[in-house]
Tab-separated table of C-alpha atoms and ligand atoms in Angstrom:
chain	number	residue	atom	x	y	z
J	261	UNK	CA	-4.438	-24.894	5.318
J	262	UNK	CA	-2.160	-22.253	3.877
J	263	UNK	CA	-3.737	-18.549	3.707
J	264	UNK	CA	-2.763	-15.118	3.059
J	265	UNK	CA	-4.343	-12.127	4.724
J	266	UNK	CA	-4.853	-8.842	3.332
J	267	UNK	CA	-5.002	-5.747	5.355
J	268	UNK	CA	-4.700	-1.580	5.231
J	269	UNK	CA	-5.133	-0.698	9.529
J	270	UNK	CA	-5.250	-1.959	12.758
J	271	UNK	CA	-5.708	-5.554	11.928
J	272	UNK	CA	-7.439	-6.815	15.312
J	273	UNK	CA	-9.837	-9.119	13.321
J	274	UNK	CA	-6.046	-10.311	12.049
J	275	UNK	CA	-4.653	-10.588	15.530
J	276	UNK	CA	-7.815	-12.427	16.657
J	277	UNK	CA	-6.798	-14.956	13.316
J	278	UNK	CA	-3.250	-15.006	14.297
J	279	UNK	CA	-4.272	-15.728	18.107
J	280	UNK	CA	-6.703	-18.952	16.698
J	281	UNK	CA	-4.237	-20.114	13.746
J	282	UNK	CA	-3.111	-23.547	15.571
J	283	UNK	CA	-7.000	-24.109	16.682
J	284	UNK	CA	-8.317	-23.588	13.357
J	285	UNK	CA	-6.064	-25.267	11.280
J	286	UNK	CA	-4.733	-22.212	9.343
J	287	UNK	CA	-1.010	-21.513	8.494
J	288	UNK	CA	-0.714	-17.798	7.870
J	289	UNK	CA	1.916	-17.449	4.470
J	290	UNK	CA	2.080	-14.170	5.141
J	291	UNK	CA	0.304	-10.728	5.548
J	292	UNK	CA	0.092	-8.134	2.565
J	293	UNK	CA	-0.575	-4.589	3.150
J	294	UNK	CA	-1.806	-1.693	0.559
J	295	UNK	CA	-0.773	0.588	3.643
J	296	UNK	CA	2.599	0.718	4.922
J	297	UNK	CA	1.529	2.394	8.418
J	298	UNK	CA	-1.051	-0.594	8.948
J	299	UNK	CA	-0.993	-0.963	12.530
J	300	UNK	CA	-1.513	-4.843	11.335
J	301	UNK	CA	2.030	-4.879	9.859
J	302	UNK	CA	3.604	-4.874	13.229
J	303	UNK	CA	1.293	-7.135	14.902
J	304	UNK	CA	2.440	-9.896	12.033
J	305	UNK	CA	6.125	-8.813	12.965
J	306	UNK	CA	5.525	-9.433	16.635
J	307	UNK	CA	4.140	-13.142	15.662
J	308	UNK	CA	7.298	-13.720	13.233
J	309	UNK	CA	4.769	-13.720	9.831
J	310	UNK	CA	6.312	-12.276	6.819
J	311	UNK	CA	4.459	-9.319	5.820
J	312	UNK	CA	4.609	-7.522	2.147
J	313	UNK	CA	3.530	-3.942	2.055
J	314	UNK	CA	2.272	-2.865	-1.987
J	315	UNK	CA	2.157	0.982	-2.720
J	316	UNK	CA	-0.556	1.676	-4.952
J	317	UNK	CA	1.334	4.713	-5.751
J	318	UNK	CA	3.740	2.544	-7.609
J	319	UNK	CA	0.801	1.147	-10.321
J	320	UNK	CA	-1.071	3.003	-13.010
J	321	UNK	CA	-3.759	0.917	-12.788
J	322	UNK	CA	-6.159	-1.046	-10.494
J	323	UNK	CA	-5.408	-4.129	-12.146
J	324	UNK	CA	-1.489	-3.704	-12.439
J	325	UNK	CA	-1.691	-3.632	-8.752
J	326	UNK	CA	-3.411	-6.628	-8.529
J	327	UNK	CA	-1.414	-8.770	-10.777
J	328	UNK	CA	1.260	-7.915	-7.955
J	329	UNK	CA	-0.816	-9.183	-5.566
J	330	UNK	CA	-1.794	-12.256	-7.220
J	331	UNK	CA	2.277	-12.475	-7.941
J	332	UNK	CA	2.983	-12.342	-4.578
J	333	UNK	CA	0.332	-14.688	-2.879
J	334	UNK	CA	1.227	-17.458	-5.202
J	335	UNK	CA	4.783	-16.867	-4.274
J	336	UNK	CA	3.534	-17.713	-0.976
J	337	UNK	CA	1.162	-19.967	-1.530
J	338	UNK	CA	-2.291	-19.958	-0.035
J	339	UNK	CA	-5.657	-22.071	-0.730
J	340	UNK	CA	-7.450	-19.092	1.029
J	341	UNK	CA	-7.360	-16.026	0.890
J	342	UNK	CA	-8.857	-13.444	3.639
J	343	UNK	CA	-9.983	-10.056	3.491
J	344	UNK	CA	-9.485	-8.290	6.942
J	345	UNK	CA	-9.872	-4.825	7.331
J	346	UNK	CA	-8.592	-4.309	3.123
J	347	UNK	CA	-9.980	-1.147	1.892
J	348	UNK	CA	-9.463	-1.435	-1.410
J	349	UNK	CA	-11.962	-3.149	-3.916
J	350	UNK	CA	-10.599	-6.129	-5.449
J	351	UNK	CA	-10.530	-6.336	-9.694
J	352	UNK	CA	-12.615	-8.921	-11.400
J	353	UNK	CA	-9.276	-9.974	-12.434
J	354	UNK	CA	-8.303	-11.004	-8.841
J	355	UNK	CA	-11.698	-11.939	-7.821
J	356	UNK	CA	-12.333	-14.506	-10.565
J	357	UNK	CA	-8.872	-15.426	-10.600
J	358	UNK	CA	-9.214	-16.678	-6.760
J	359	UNK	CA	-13.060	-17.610	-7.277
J	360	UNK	CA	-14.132	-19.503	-4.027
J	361	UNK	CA	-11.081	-18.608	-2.053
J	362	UNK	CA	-11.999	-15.099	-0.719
J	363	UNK	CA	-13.773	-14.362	2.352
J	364	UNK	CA	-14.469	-10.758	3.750
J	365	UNK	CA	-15.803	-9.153	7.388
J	366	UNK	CA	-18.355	-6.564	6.617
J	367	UNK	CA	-19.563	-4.655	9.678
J	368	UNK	CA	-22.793	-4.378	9.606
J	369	UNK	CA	-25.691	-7.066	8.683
J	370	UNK	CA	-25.505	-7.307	5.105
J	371	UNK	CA	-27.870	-6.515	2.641
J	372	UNK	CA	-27.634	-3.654	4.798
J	373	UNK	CA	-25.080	-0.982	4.694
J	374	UNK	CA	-22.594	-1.927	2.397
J	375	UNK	CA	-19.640	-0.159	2.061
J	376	UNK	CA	-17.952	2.607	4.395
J	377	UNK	CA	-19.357	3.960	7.614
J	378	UNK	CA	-21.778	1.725	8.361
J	379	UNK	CA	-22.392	2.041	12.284
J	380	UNK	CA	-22.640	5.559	11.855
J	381	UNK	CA	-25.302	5.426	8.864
J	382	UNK	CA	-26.957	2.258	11.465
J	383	UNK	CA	-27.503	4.904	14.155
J	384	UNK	CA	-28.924	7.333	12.045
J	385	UNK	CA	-30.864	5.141	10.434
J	386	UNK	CA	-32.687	4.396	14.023
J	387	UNK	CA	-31.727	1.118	13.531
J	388	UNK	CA	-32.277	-1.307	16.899
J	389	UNK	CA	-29.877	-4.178	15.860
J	390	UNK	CA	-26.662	-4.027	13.611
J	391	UNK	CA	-23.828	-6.412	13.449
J	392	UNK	CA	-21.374	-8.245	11.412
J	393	UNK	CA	-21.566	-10.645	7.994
J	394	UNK	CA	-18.504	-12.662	7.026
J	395	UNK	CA	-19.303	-13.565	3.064
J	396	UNK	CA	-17.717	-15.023	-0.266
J	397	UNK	CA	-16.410	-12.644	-2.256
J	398	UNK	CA	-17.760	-12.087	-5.831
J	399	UNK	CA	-17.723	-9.272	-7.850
J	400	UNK	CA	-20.418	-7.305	-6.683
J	401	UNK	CA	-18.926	-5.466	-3.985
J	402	UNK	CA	-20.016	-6.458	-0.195
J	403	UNK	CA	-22.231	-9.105	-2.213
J	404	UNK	CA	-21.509	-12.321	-2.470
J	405	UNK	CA	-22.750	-15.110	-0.740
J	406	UNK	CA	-23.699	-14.760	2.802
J	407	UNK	CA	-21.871	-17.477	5.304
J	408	UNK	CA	-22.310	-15.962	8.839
J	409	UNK	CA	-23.864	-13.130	10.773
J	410	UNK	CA	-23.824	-12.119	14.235
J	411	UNK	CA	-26.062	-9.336	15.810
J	412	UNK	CA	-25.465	-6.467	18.556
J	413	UNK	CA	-28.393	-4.313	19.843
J	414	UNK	CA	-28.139	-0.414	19.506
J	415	UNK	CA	-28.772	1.397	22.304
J	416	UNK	CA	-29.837	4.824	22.545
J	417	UNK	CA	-26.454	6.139	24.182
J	418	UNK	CA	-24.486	3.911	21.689
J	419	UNK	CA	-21.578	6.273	19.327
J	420	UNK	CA	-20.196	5.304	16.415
J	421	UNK	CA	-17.280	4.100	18.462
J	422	UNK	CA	-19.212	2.049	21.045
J	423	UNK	CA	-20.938	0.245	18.424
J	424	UNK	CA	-17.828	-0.307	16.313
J	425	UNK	CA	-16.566	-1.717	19.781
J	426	UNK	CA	-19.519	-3.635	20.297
J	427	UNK	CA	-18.700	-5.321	16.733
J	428	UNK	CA	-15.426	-5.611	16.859
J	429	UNK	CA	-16.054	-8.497	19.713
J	430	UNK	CA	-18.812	-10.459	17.634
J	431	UNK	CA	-15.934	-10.269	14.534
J	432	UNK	CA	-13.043	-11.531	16.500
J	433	UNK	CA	-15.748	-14.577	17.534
J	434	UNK	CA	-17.174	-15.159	14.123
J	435	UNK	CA	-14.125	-14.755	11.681
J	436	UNK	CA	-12.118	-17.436	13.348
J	437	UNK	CA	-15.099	-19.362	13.588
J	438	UNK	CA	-16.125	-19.882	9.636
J	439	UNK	CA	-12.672	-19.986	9.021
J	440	UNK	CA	-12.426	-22.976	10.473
J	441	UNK	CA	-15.522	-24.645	8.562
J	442	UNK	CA	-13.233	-23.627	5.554
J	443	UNK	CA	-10.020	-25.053	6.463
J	444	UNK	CA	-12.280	-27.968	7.189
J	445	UNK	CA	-13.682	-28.070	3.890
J	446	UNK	CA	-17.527	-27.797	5.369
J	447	UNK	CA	-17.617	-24.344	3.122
J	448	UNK	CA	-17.847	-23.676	-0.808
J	449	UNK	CA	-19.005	-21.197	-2.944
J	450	UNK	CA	-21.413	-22.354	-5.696
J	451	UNK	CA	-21.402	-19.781	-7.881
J	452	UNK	CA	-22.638	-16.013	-7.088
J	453	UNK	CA	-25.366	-16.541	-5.463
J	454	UNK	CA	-24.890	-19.209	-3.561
J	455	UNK	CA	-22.617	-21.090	-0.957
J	456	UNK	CA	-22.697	-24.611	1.064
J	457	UNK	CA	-22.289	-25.565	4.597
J	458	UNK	CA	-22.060	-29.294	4.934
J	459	UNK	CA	-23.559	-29.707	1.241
J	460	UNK	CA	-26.600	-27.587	2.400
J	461	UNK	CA	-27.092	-24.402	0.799
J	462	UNK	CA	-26.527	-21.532	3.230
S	782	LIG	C1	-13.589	-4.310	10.676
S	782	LIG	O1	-14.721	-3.662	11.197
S	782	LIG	C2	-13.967	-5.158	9.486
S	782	LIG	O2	-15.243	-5.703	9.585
S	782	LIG	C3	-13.923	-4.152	8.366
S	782	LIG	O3	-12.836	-3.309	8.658
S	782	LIG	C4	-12.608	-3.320	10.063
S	782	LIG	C5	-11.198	-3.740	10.254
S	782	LIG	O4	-10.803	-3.704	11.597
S	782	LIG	N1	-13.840	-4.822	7.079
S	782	LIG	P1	-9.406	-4.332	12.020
S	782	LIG	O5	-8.358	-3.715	11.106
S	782	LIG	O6	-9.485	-5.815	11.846
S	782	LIG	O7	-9.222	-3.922	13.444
């Protein structure tokens, strides 16, 4: 199955995509960027995937940007399209237009901590157990339909690094992973609120 990914740093949950691609039937179109020093935009390079790199700077709106980015994936062509490490929010224009094609890694264990910084507001939170969600994206930001989660215990030494570390590992497991049940057509999105594994509702 063809997909594009859509990144803004470091992109190891992309190199951990680009390291599975053969084993999880995905063929990666090509790599878009809102960031032109994404560390993610060499590691594409180095694996000979075209990358595209859109400068928001250039668009006087939210949704003129995303009308390029819509432009370029279906220039590309992709039945999936995946969020990995992309800090910016999507439109409902691009959401909607792409409805049941989007999945997103959110670090942390979703309904909790959406949005930025979320080991850090775990640990001081006294929280015992954070982790990672991989979901459906809707329009409600960080809310759509919940596919996979994977935990990590917090230990009392643990920084915002060492968790983020801790993480990082389950990610590079899980993404790959429910990938895979949607490039073998095992996953759909419902509607908002809900998604299917094998016909049963997650
Ligand atoms: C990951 O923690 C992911 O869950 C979040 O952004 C981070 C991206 O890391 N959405 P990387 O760029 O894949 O290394």
């Amino acid at each position: 199955m063809k997909a594009v990914i859509l990144i803004s740093g470091n992109g190891s949950n992309l190199q951990s995509i680009i390291d599975s691609a053969d084993r999880i039937d995905l063929q990666i179109s090509c790599v878009i960027s809102n960031n032109k020093n994404a560390l993610g935009l060499k590691r594409a390079v180095s694996s000979k995937i075209q990358t595209f790199v859109i400068d928001p700077e250039l668009f006087n709106s939210k949704k003129a940007f995303d009308r390029e980015l819509i432009s370029i994936i279906n220039q590309n062509g992709a039945e999936l399209i995946i969020l990995a490490g992309y800090m910016r929010i999507l439109t409902p224009l691009f959401v909607s237009h792409y409805f049941g094609k989007i999945l997103n890694i959110h670090p942390s264990l979703l309904p909790k901590f959406p949005g930025l910084n979320t080991h850090q507001r775990a640990i001081d939170a006294s929280e015992k157990v954070h982790g990672v969600s991989v979901h459906f994206v809707t329009k409600e930001l960080d809310g759509g339909p919940l596919i996979c989660q994977e935990s990590v215990i917090i230990d009392n030494s643990d920084t915002e690094e060492t968790l983020s570390m801790k993480v990082l590992k389950k990610e590079h497991i899980i993404y790959p992973k429910v990938i895979h049940w949607y490039t073998k057509k095992r996953l759909h999105l419902i509607n908002d609120r809900t998604a299917t594994l094998d016909g049963k509702i997650i």
